[in-house]
Coordinates of C-alpha atoms in Angstrom, one line a residue:
R1171 CA -14.4 -18.5 27.0
L1172 CA -17.0 -19.3 24.8
Q1173 CA -17.7 -15.6 23.4
E1174 CA -13.8 -15.2 23.1
S1175 CA -13.6 -18.1 21.2
R1176 CA -16.1 -17.0 19.2
E1177 CA -14.4 -14.1 18.6
R1178 CA -11.1 -15.4 17.7
L1179 CA -10.0 -15.1 14.3
S1180 CA -8.0 -17.7 12.1
V1181 CA -4.4 -17.6 10.9
C1182 CA -5.9 -17.8 7.3
S1183 CA -8.2 -14.7 8.2
K1184 CA -5.6 -12.4 9.4
L1185 CA -2.9 -13.0 6.8
C1186 CA -5.9 -11.7 4.4
Y1187 CA -6.7 -9.2 6.3
A1188 CA -2.9 -7.9 6.7
V1189 CA -2.5 -8.3 2.7
G1190 CA -4.9 -5.9 2.4
G1191 CA -2.7 -3.0 3.3
A1192 CA 0.3 -3.9 0.7
P1193 CA -1.0 -1.4 -1.9
Y1194 CA -1.2 1.7 0.4
Q1195 CA 2.1 0.9 1.4
I1196 CA 3.6 -0.3 -2.0
T1197 CA 2.8 2.4 -4.1
G1198 CA 3.0 5.0 -1.1
C1199 CA 6.6 4.0 -0.9
A1200 CA 7.5 4.2 -4.5
L1201 CA 6.0 7.5 -4.3
G1202 CA 7.7 9.1 -1.3
F1203 CA 11.0 7.8 -2.2
F1204 CA 11.0 8.3 -6.4
L1205 CA 8.5 10.8 -6.8
Q1206 CA 10.5 13.7 -6.1
I1207 CA 13.8 12.7 -8.1
Y1208 CA 11.5 11.8 -10.8
L1209 CA 9.9 14.7 -10.9
L1210 CA 13.5 16.8 -11.0
D1211 CA 15.4 14.7 -12.8
V1212 CA 13.4 12.5 -15.3
A1213 CA 10.3 14.3 -16.0
Q1214 CA 12.4 17.8 -15.5
V1215 CA 9.7 19.7 -13.8
D1216 CA 11.5 22.8 -12.3
A1217 CA 11.9 22.8 -8.7
F1218 CA 9.7 25.6 -7.8
Y1219 CA 6.5 23.6 -9.3
A1220 CA 7.4 20.5 -8.4
S1221 CA 7.0 21.6 -4.8
I1222 CA 4.1 22.6 -6.0
I1223 CA 2.5 19.4 -7.4
L1224 CA 4.1 17.4 -4.4
F1225 CA 2.5 20.3 -1.7
A1226 CA -0.6 20.3 -3.5
G1227 CA -1.3 16.6 -3.7
R1228 CA -0.7 15.6 0.0
A1229 CA -2.5 18.5 1.3
W1230 CA -5.3 17.2 -1.3
D1231 CA -4.6 13.9 0.3
A1232 CA -5.2 15.0 3.3
F1233 CA -8.6 16.4 2.8
T1234 CA -10.0 13.6 1.0
D1235 CA -9.5 11.5 4.1
P1236 CA -12.5 13.4 6.1
M1237 CA -14.2 13.4 3.0
V1238 CA -14.4 9.7 2.5
G1239 CA -14.7 9.4 6.4
F1240 CA -18.1 11.5 6.0
F1241 CA -19.3 9.2 3.2
I1242 CA -18.3 6.1 4.8
S1243 CA -20.6 6.9 7.6
K1244 CA -23.7 7.8 5.5
T1245 CA -23.0 4.5 3.6
S1246 CA -25.9 2.1 4.1
W1247 CA -24.6 -2.3 5.0
T1248 CA -24.8 -4.7 1.7
R1249 CA -24.4 -8.0 1.7
F1250 CA -20.7 -7.2 1.0
G1251 CA -20.4 -4.7 4.1
R1252 CA -20.1 -0.9 4.6
L1253 CA -16.5 -0.9 3.4
M1254 CA -15.5 -3.7 1.0
P1255 CA -17.4 -2.0 -1.5
W1256 CA -15.8 1.1 -1.3
I1257 CA -12.4 -1.0 -1.4
M1258 CA -13.6 -2.4 -4.7
F1259 CA -14.7 -0.1 -6.9
S1260 CA -11.9 2.1 -6.1
T1261 CA -9.1 -0.4 -7.0
P1262 CA -9.3 -0.3 -10.9
F1263 CA -9.6 3.8 -11.3
A1264 CA -6.4 4.1 -8.6
I1265 CA -4.1 1.7 -10.7
I1266 CA -5.1 3.5 -14.0
S1267 CA -4.2 6.7 -12.6
Y1268 CA -0.8 5.9 -10.7
F1269 CA 0.4 4.5 -13.6
L1270 CA -0.3 7.8 -15.5
I1271 CA 2.3 9.7 -13.0
W1272 CA 4.8 7.9 -14.4
F1273 CA 4.3 8.4 -17.4
V1274 CA 5.8 11.4 -18.8
P1275 CA 3.7 13.2 -21.9
D1276 CA 4.5 14.5 -24.8
I1277 CA 3.2 18.0 -24.4
S1278 CA 5.4 21.4 -24.3
T1279 CA 2.7 23.2 -22.1
G1280 CA 0.6 21.5 -19.4
Q1281 CA 3.2 19.2 -18.1
V1282 CA 2.8 20.5 -14.3
M1283 CA -1.4 20.6 -14.4
W1284 CA -0.4 16.6 -16.0
Y1285 CA 1.3 15.2 -12.6
L1286 CA -1.0 17.6 -10.3
V1287 CA -4.2 15.8 -11.9
F1288 CA -3.5 12.4 -11.9
Y1289 CA -1.4 12.9 -8.0
C1290 CA -4.5 14.3 -6.9
A1291 CA -6.9 11.3 -9.1
F1292 CA -4.3 8.6 -7.3
Q1293 CA -4.3 10.2 -3.4
T1294 CA -8.0 10.0 -3.5
L1295 CA -9.1 7.0 -5.5
V1296 CA -6.2 5.1 -2.9
T1297 CA -7.7 7.0 0.1
C1298 CA -11.3 5.3 -0.6
F1299 CA -9.5 2.3 -0.5
H1300 CA -7.3 3.0 2.6
V1301 CA -9.6 4.7 5.1
P1302 CA -12.0 1.7 4.7
Y1303 CA -9.7 -0.8 5.0
S1304 CA -8.1 0.8 8.3
A1305 CA -11.5 1.3 10.0
L1306 CA -12.3 -2.4 9.1
T1307 CA -9.7 -3.1 12.5
M1308 CA -13.0 -2.5 14.7
F1309 CA -15.3 -4.9 12.4
I1310 CA -13.1 -8.0 12.2
S1311 CA -13.3 -8.7 16.1
R1312 CA -14.4 -7.2 19.2
E1313 CA -11.4 -9.0 21.5
Q1314 CA -8.7 -6.2 21.9
S1315 CA -5.7 -9.2 21.8
E1316 CA -7.6 -10.3 18.4
R1317 CA -7.5 -6.9 17.1
D1318 CA -3.7 -6.3 18.1
S1319 CA -2.6 -9.1 16.6
A1320 CA -4.4 -8.8 13.0
T1321 CA -2.8 -5.4 13.4
A1322 CA 0.7 -6.9 14.1
Y1323 CA 0.0 -9.2 10.9
R1324 CA -0.9 -6.3 8.9
M1325 CA 2.1 -4.1 9.6
T1326 CA 4.4 -6.6 8.6
V1327 CA 2.8 -7.2 5.3
E1328 CA 2.6 -3.3 5.3
V1329 CA 6.2 -2.8 6.0
L1330 CA 7.0 -6.0 3.7
G1331 CA 4.9 -3.9 1.0
T1332 CA 7.3 -1.1 1.4
V1333 CA 10.4 -3.5 1.1
L1334 CA 8.5 -4.4 -2.5
G1335 CA 7.7 -0.3 -3.1
T1336 CA 11.7 -0.2 -3.0
A1337 CA 12.4 -3.3 -4.5
I1338 CA 10.9 -3.2 -7.8
Q1339 CA 11.1 0.7 -8.0
G1340 CA 14.9 0.6 -7.0
Q1341 CA 15.9 -2.3 -8.8
I1342 CA 14.2 -1.6 -12.2
V1343 CA 14.9 2.3 -12.1
G1344 CA 18.6 1.1 -11.0
K1345 CA 19.1 -0.8 -13.8
V1346 CA 19.1 2.3 -16.2
D1347 CA 21.9 4.3 -15.6
T1348 CA 20.2 8.0 -15.8
P1349 CA 22.0 10.9 -17.3
C1350 CA 23.1 13.9 -15.6
V1351 CA 24.1 16.8 -17.1
G1352 CA 27.6 18.5 -16.2
S1353 CA 29.6 15.2 -16.8
P1354 CA 32.6 15.2 -19.8
F1355 CA 30.6 12.6 -21.3
F1356 CA 27.7 14.7 -22.3
F1357 CA 29.1 17.7 -22.9
G1358 CA 32.7 16.7 -24.0
L1359 CA 35.9 18.6 -23.8
T1360 CA 36.2 22.1 -24.7
N1361 CA 37.9 20.7 -27.8
S1362 CA 35.4 18.3 -29.0
S1363 CA 33.7 18.3 -32.2
V1364 CA 30.1 19.4 -33.4
A1365 CA 29.8 15.8 -34.3
M1366 CA 30.7 14.5 -30.9
E1367 CA 28.5 17.0 -29.5
E1368 CA 25.6 15.8 -31.3
L1369 CA 26.6 12.0 -30.6
N1370 CA 26.8 12.7 -26.5
M1371 CA 23.3 14.8 -27.2
T1372 CA 21.9 11.0 -28.9
H1373 CA 23.3 8.8 -26.2
D1374 CA 21.9 11.2 -23.3
S1375 CA 18.5 11.4 -24.7
Q1376 CA 18.4 7.7 -25.7
S1377 CA 19.0 6.7 -21.8
L1378 CA 16.7 9.2 -20.4
T1379 CA 14.0 7.2 -22.8
D1380 CA 15.4 4.2 -20.9
T1381 CA 15.0 5.6 -18.0
R1382 CA 11.7 7.0 -18.4
N1383 CA 10.4 3.1 -19.5
A1384 CA 11.7 1.7 -16.5
Y1385 CA 9.8 3.9 -14.2
M1386 CA 6.5 3.4 -16.4
I1387 CA 7.6 -1.0 -15.8
A1388 CA 7.9 -0.6 -12.2
A1389 CA 4.4 1.4 -12.3
G1390 CA 2.8 -2.0 -14.1
V1391 CA 4.2 -4.3 -11.9
I1392 CA 3.2 -2.7 -9.1
G1393 CA -0.4 -1.9 -10.2
G1394 CA 0.0 -5.9 -10.8
L1395 CA 0.8 -6.3 -7.2
Y1396 CA -2.2 -3.9 -6.2
I1397 CA -5.4 -5.8 -7.8
L1398 CA -3.4 -9.3 -6.4
C1399 CA -3.9 -7.7 -2.8
A1400 CA -6.8 -6.2 -3.4
L1401 CA -8.7 -9.1 -4.7
I1402 CA -7.4 -11.4 -1.5
L1403 CA -8.6 -9.2 1.1
L1404 CA -12.2 -8.8 -0.5
L1405 CA -11.9 -13.0 -0.8
G1406 CA -10.5 -14.0 2.8
V1407 CA -11.7 -11.1 4.6
R1408 CA -15.5 -11.0 6.1
E1409 CA -17.0 -7.7 7.8
R1410 CA -18.8 -8.4 10.5
R1411 CA -21.3 -6.1 12.0
E1412 CA -21.5 -6.9 15.0
S1413 CA -18.0 -7.0 16.2
S1414 CA -18.2 -3.0 16.6
E1415 CA -21.8 -2.8 17.9
L1416 CA -22.6 -2.8 21.6
Q1417 CA -26.3 -3.4 22.9
S1418 CA -27.1 0.6 23.4
D1419 CA -25.9 1.4 20.3
E1420 CA -28.0 4.1 18.6
P1421 CA -27.1 6.1 15.0
G1422 CA -25.4 9.3 15.4
S1423 CA -24.6 11.9 12.7
F1424 CA -21.2 12.6 11.4
F1425 CA -20.7 16.0 12.7
Q1426 CA -22.0 15.2 15.7
G1427 CA -19.8 12.2 16.0
L1428 CA -16.8 14.3 14.8
K1429 CA -17.3 17.0 17.4
L1430 CA -17.0 13.9 19.9
V1431 CA -14.0 12.5 18.6
M1432 CA -12.2 16.0 19.0
N1433 CA -13.1 16.8 22.2
H1434 CA -11.6 13.3 23.0
G1435 CA -8.5 13.7 25.3
P1436 CA -6.6 10.9 24.9
Y1437 CA -7.1 10.9 20.6
I1438 CA -6.6 14.5 20.1
K1439 CA -3.0 13.9 22.6
L1440 CA -2.0 10.2 20.4
I1441 CA -2.7 11.9 16.8
A1442 CA -0.4 14.9 18.2
G1443 CA 2.7 12.4 18.8
F1444 CA 2.4 10.7 16.1
L1445 CA 1.9 13.8 13.9
F1446 CA 5.4 14.6 14.5
T1447 CA 6.8 11.2 14.7
S1448 CA 5.5 10.7 11.0
L1449 CA 6.5 14.1 10.0
A1450 CA 10.4 13.6 11.0
F1451 CA 9.9 9.8 9.0
M1452 CA 8.1 11.5 6.1
L1453 CA 11.1 14.1 5.5
L1454 CA 13.5 11.8 5.6
E1455 CA 11.5 9.9 3.2
G1456 CA 11.0 12.5 1.0
N1457 CA 14.8 13.4 0.7
F1458 CA 16.7 10.1 1.3
A1459 CA 17.0 9.6 -2.4
L1460 CA 18.7 12.6 -3.1
F1461 CA 20.9 12.8 -0.1
C1462 CA 22.0 9.3 -0.9
T1463 CA 22.7 10.9 -4.8
Y1464 CA 24.2 13.5 -4.0
T1465 CA 25.2 14.4 -0.2
L1466 CA 26.6 10.9 0.0
G1467 CA 27.7 10.2 -3.5
F1468 CA 26.2 6.9 -3.7
R1469 CA 24.2 7.9 -6.8
N1470 CA 24.4 4.3 -8.2
E1471 CA 23.5 2.7 -4.5
F1472 CA 20.4 4.6 -3.1
Q1473 CA 18.0 2.2 -4.2
N1474 CA 19.9 -0.8 -2.2
I1475 CA 20.3 1.6 0.8
L1476 CA 17.1 2.2 1.3
L1477 CA 15.9 -1.7 0.7
A1478 CA 18.4 -2.1 3.4
I1479 CA 16.5 0.0 5.3
M1480 CA 13.0 -1.2 4.8
L1481 CA 14.4 -4.8 5.0
S1482 CA 15.6 -4.1 8.6
A1483 CA 12.2 -2.7 9.4
T1484 CA 10.3 -5.6 8.2
L1485 CA 12.2 -8.0 10.1
T1486 CA 11.7 -6.1 13.6
I1487 CA 8.1 -5.8 13.4
P1488 CA 7.6 -8.9 15.1
F1489 CA 10.1 -7.8 18.3
W1490 CA 8.5 -4.7 18.6
Q1491 CA 4.7 -6.8 18.9
W1492 CA 6.2 -8.9 21.5
F1493 CA 7.9 -5.8 23.1
L1494 CA 4.5 -4.0 23.8
T1495 CA 3.2 -7.1 24.5
R1496 CA 5.5 -7.6 27.3
F1497 CA 6.4 -3.7 28.4
G1498 CA 3.3 -2.0 27.3
K1499 CA 2.5 0.5 24.7
K1500 CA 3.6 4.1 25.8
R1501 CA 7.3 2.5 26.9
A1502 CA 7.4 0.7 23.3
V1503 CA 7.1 4.3 21.6
Y1504 CA 9.7 6.0 23.8
V1505 CA 12.5 3.2 22.8
G1506 CA 11.8 2.5 19.8
I1507 CA 10.9 5.7 18.3
S1508 CA 14.1 7.5 20.1
S1509 CA 16.4 4.7 18.8
A1510 CA 16.8 6.4 15.6
I1511 CA 18.1 10.2 16.6
P1512 CA 22.1 8.6 17.0
F1513 CA 21.8 7.2 13.7
L1514 CA 20.4 10.4 12.0
I1515 CA 22.9 11.8 13.6
A1516 CA 25.8 10.1 12.7
V1517 CA 25.2 9.7 8.9
V1518 CA 25.4 13.5 8.6
V1519 CA 28.4 13.7 10.9
L1520 CA 30.6 10.6 9.9
D1521 CA 32.3 10.8 6.7
S1522 CA 30.7 9.4 3.6
N1523 CA 31.5 5.8 3.5
L1524 CA 29.1 2.8 2.2
F1525 CA 29.7 0.9 5.0
V1526 CA 28.9 2.9 7.7
T1527 CA 26.1 4.1 5.3
Y1528 CA 24.7 0.7 5.7
V1529 CA 24.8 0.2 8.8
V1530 CA 22.7 3.2 9.9
A1531 CA 20.3 2.3 7.4
V1532 CA 19.8 -1.1 9.5
A1533 CA 19.5 0.7 12.7
A1534 CA 17.5 3.0 11.3
G1535 CA 15.1 0.3 9.8
I1536 CA 14.5 -1.0 13.5
S1537 CA 12.9 1.9 14.6
V1538 CA 11.0 2.6 11.7
A1539 CA 9.3 -0.5 12.6
A1540 CA 8.2 1.2 15.8
A1541 CA 6.7 3.9 13.7
F1542 CA 4.8 1.8 12.1
L1543 CA 3.5 -0.5 13.9
L1544 CA 2.3 1.7 17.2
P1545 CA -0.2 4.2 16.1
W1546 CA -2.7 1.6 14.4
S1547 CA -1.7 -0.6 17.8
M1548 CA -2.9 2.3 20.3
L1549 CA -6.1 3.9 17.8
P1550 CA -8.2 0.8 18.6
D1551 CA -7.6 1.6 22.5
V1552 CA -8.5 4.9 22.0
I1553 CA -11.5 4.0 20.4
D1554 CA -12.9 1.5 23.3
D1555 CA -12.0 4.3 25.4
F1556 CA -14.5 6.4 23.5
K1557 CA -17.3 3.8 23.3
L1558 CA -17.4 3.3 27.0
Q1559 CA -17.1 7.6 27.7
H1560 CA -20.2 7.4 24.7
P1561 CA -22.4 4.6 25.1
G1562 CA -24.6 5.5 22.8
S1563 CA -22.9 6.6 20.1
H1564 CA -21.2 4.1 17.3
G1565 CA -20.4 4.2 14.0
H1566 CA -17.6 6.7 14.1
E1567 CA -14.6 4.3 13.4
A1568 CA -13.6 5.8 10.3
I1569 CA -13.5 9.4 11.9
F1570 CA -11.0 8.5 14.5
F1571 CA -8.8 6.6 11.6
S1572 CA -9.8 9.7 9.1
F1573 CA -9.1 12.3 10.6
Y1574 CA -5.4 10.8 12.2
V1575 CA -4.1 10.0 8.6
F1576 CA -5.3 13.6 7.6
F1577 CA -3.4 15.0 10.1
T1578 CA -0.5 13.7 9.5
K1579 CA -0.5 13.7 5.4
F1580 CA -1.4 17.3 5.6
T1581 CA 1.4 18.8 7.5
A1582 CA 3.7 16.0 5.6
G1583 CA 2.3 17.9 2.0
V1584 CA 3.1 21.3 3.8
S1585 CA 6.7 20.3 4.8
L1586 CA 7.7 17.6 1.9
G1587 CA 6.7 20.9 -0.3
I1588 CA 8.5 23.5 1.8
S1589 CA 11.7 20.6 2.0
T1590 CA 11.6 20.7 -2.3
L1591 CA 11.6 24.7 -2.3
S1592 CA 13.8 25.2 -0.1
L1593 CA 16.3 22.9 -2.3
D1594 CA 15.3 25.4 -4.8
F1595 CA 16.1 28.5 -3.1
A1596 CA 19.7 26.6 -2.1
G1597 CA 20.3 26.5 -6.1
Y1598 CA 19.1 22.7 -6.7
Q1599 CA 20.5 21.9 -10.7
T1600 CA 18.2 19.2 -12.3
R1601 CA 19.9 16.2 -13.4
G1602 CA 23.0 17.7 -12.1
C1603 CA 25.9 14.9 -11.6
S1604 CA 26.9 17.3 -8.4
Q1605 CA 25.0 20.0 -6.2
P1606 CA 26.6 23.3 -4.6
G1607 CA 27.5 23.5 -1.5
Q1608 CA 24.0 24.7 -0.2
V1609 CA 22.2 22.4 -1.6
N1610 CA 24.1 19.6 0.6
F1611 CA 24.0 21.1 3.6
T1612 CA 20.1 22.1 3.1
L1613 CA 20.0 17.8 2.5
K1614 CA 21.6 17.2 5.8
M1615 CA 19.2 19.7 7.4
L1616 CA 15.9 17.5 6.3
V1617 CA 17.3 13.7 6.7
S1618 CA 18.9 14.6 10.6
A1619 CA 18.6 18.0 12.0
V1620 CA 15.0 18.7 11.3
P1621 CA 13.6 15.1 12.0
V1622 CA 15.3 14.7 15.7
G1623 CA 13.7 17.5 16.3
L1624 CA 10.6 16.4 15.2
I1625 CA 11.0 13.2 17.0
L1626 CA 12.4 14.6 20.5
L1627 CA 9.0 16.5 20.0
S1628 CA 6.8 14.0 20.0
L1629 CA 8.8 12.2 22.8
L1630 CA 7.5 15.0 25.2
L1631 CA 3.6 14.9 24.1
F1632 CA 3.2 11.2 24.4
K1633 CA 4.3 11.7 28.2
L1634 CA 0.6 13.0 28.2
Y1635 CA -1.2 10.4 27.0
P1636 CA -3.1 8.8 29.4
I1637 CA -3.8 5.3 28.0
D1638 CA -1.3 2.8 29.8
E1639 CA -1.7 -0.9 30.4
E1640 CA -3.6 -0.9 33.4
K1641 CA -6.1 1.5 31.7
R1642 CA -6.0 -0.7 29.0
R1643 CA -7.1 -3.9 31.0
K1644 CA -10.3 -2.0 32.8
N1645 CA -11.5 -0.7 29.7
K1646 CA -11.3 -4.3 28.5
K1647 CA -13.2 -5.4 31.3
A1648 CA -16.0 -2.8 31.1
L1649 CA -16.3 -3.0 27.6
Q1650 CA -17.3 -6.6 28.3
D1651 CA -19.6 -5.8 31.0
L1652 CA -21.4 -3.3 28.5
R1653 CA -22.1 -5.4 26.0

């Protein structure tokens, strides 16, 4: 009891730890929901090149995770810890590169390279923040219950971060009326004079400039929040070296650790299941703004619909934390993730109706909350199981977290690139007021049929995951004896 008391974390420590997860989610949500439509309709990048930017950026982001994990494993302990210096030094450069992603350069050539360079640079720098932050879960306490509690705090704040990212980006950008091509106002009627056409084009250019300025204002606000959250994390959380160490620990090399991790059955089964779950929700995230704008016809409402999804997810995180505590994590996976399926089907089967769309958005948010919470709650259980099987090997926490993120990000990059390319093949019209029927059909597939198939596949894979509640209790007792 005395040992458990010493390992307990204060509410203040849990909150400061949780706040550190917000920057990754705020920026990731803004990029995930808005970057595609920004590149296509604001920066006016051709759909083919936009798909290259999105794919290359996500793929590069995926490869940086194991690279950062490798360098973290080689980092020596300092008086600030082994993970905290990474968070400290990456923050200012990440903010600069993030702002430049949302800036439209006044250059005739090289625009594609501009977005590719700064998108990849930001993904590298935010990885230098998020991988050590994720691994920090194992360095704040040795108690499973305390880590689970801190993870619940973290997931609540992270989902709140997605709400902030959606709200800030959506509400600031949504206040500006982005001009579209094909409306009579901009092209005039066949009898309109040259002077009227020039007036319309001037209005078009000014409206597009206002839209671009709105994106930069939103980037500045989000950058300020990034700094604030990083400071709270650095000042409010203490990295405990002893929290992850066992009495018999001896250092091991990165590649030996990587081989051991990749041969650990529960880890492979867990990441395989969440790989397809993440793909489903990332496809939905990446294409939902276009789906609401063109297929459903809610051009001026899509940012509010996104906000409804994220608010619903935030409010239901505590429910899922209670559910997994009461009924177990595997059951929470089955119930939570599968609950999205009927609503993903309903949003494309039913006729376009704003009220129905909001109901579907709120219901989908409940499932999003489960998808947010469960992977990060289950990974520490896998690491504990690994430590029992390999008590002489330590320092591999970053490998577990970084390679989980690597697999999900890489496949998400492939899927997002393919989805944008599919829109190009379907005949997507840049800044169009409406889209051809093939584009609308493609969007329906990308936000409904494909995600539903991926979710069903993930549920089959979770049947193979071996760590249930009884196994967790046995591992906890064995770890206490080993320490």
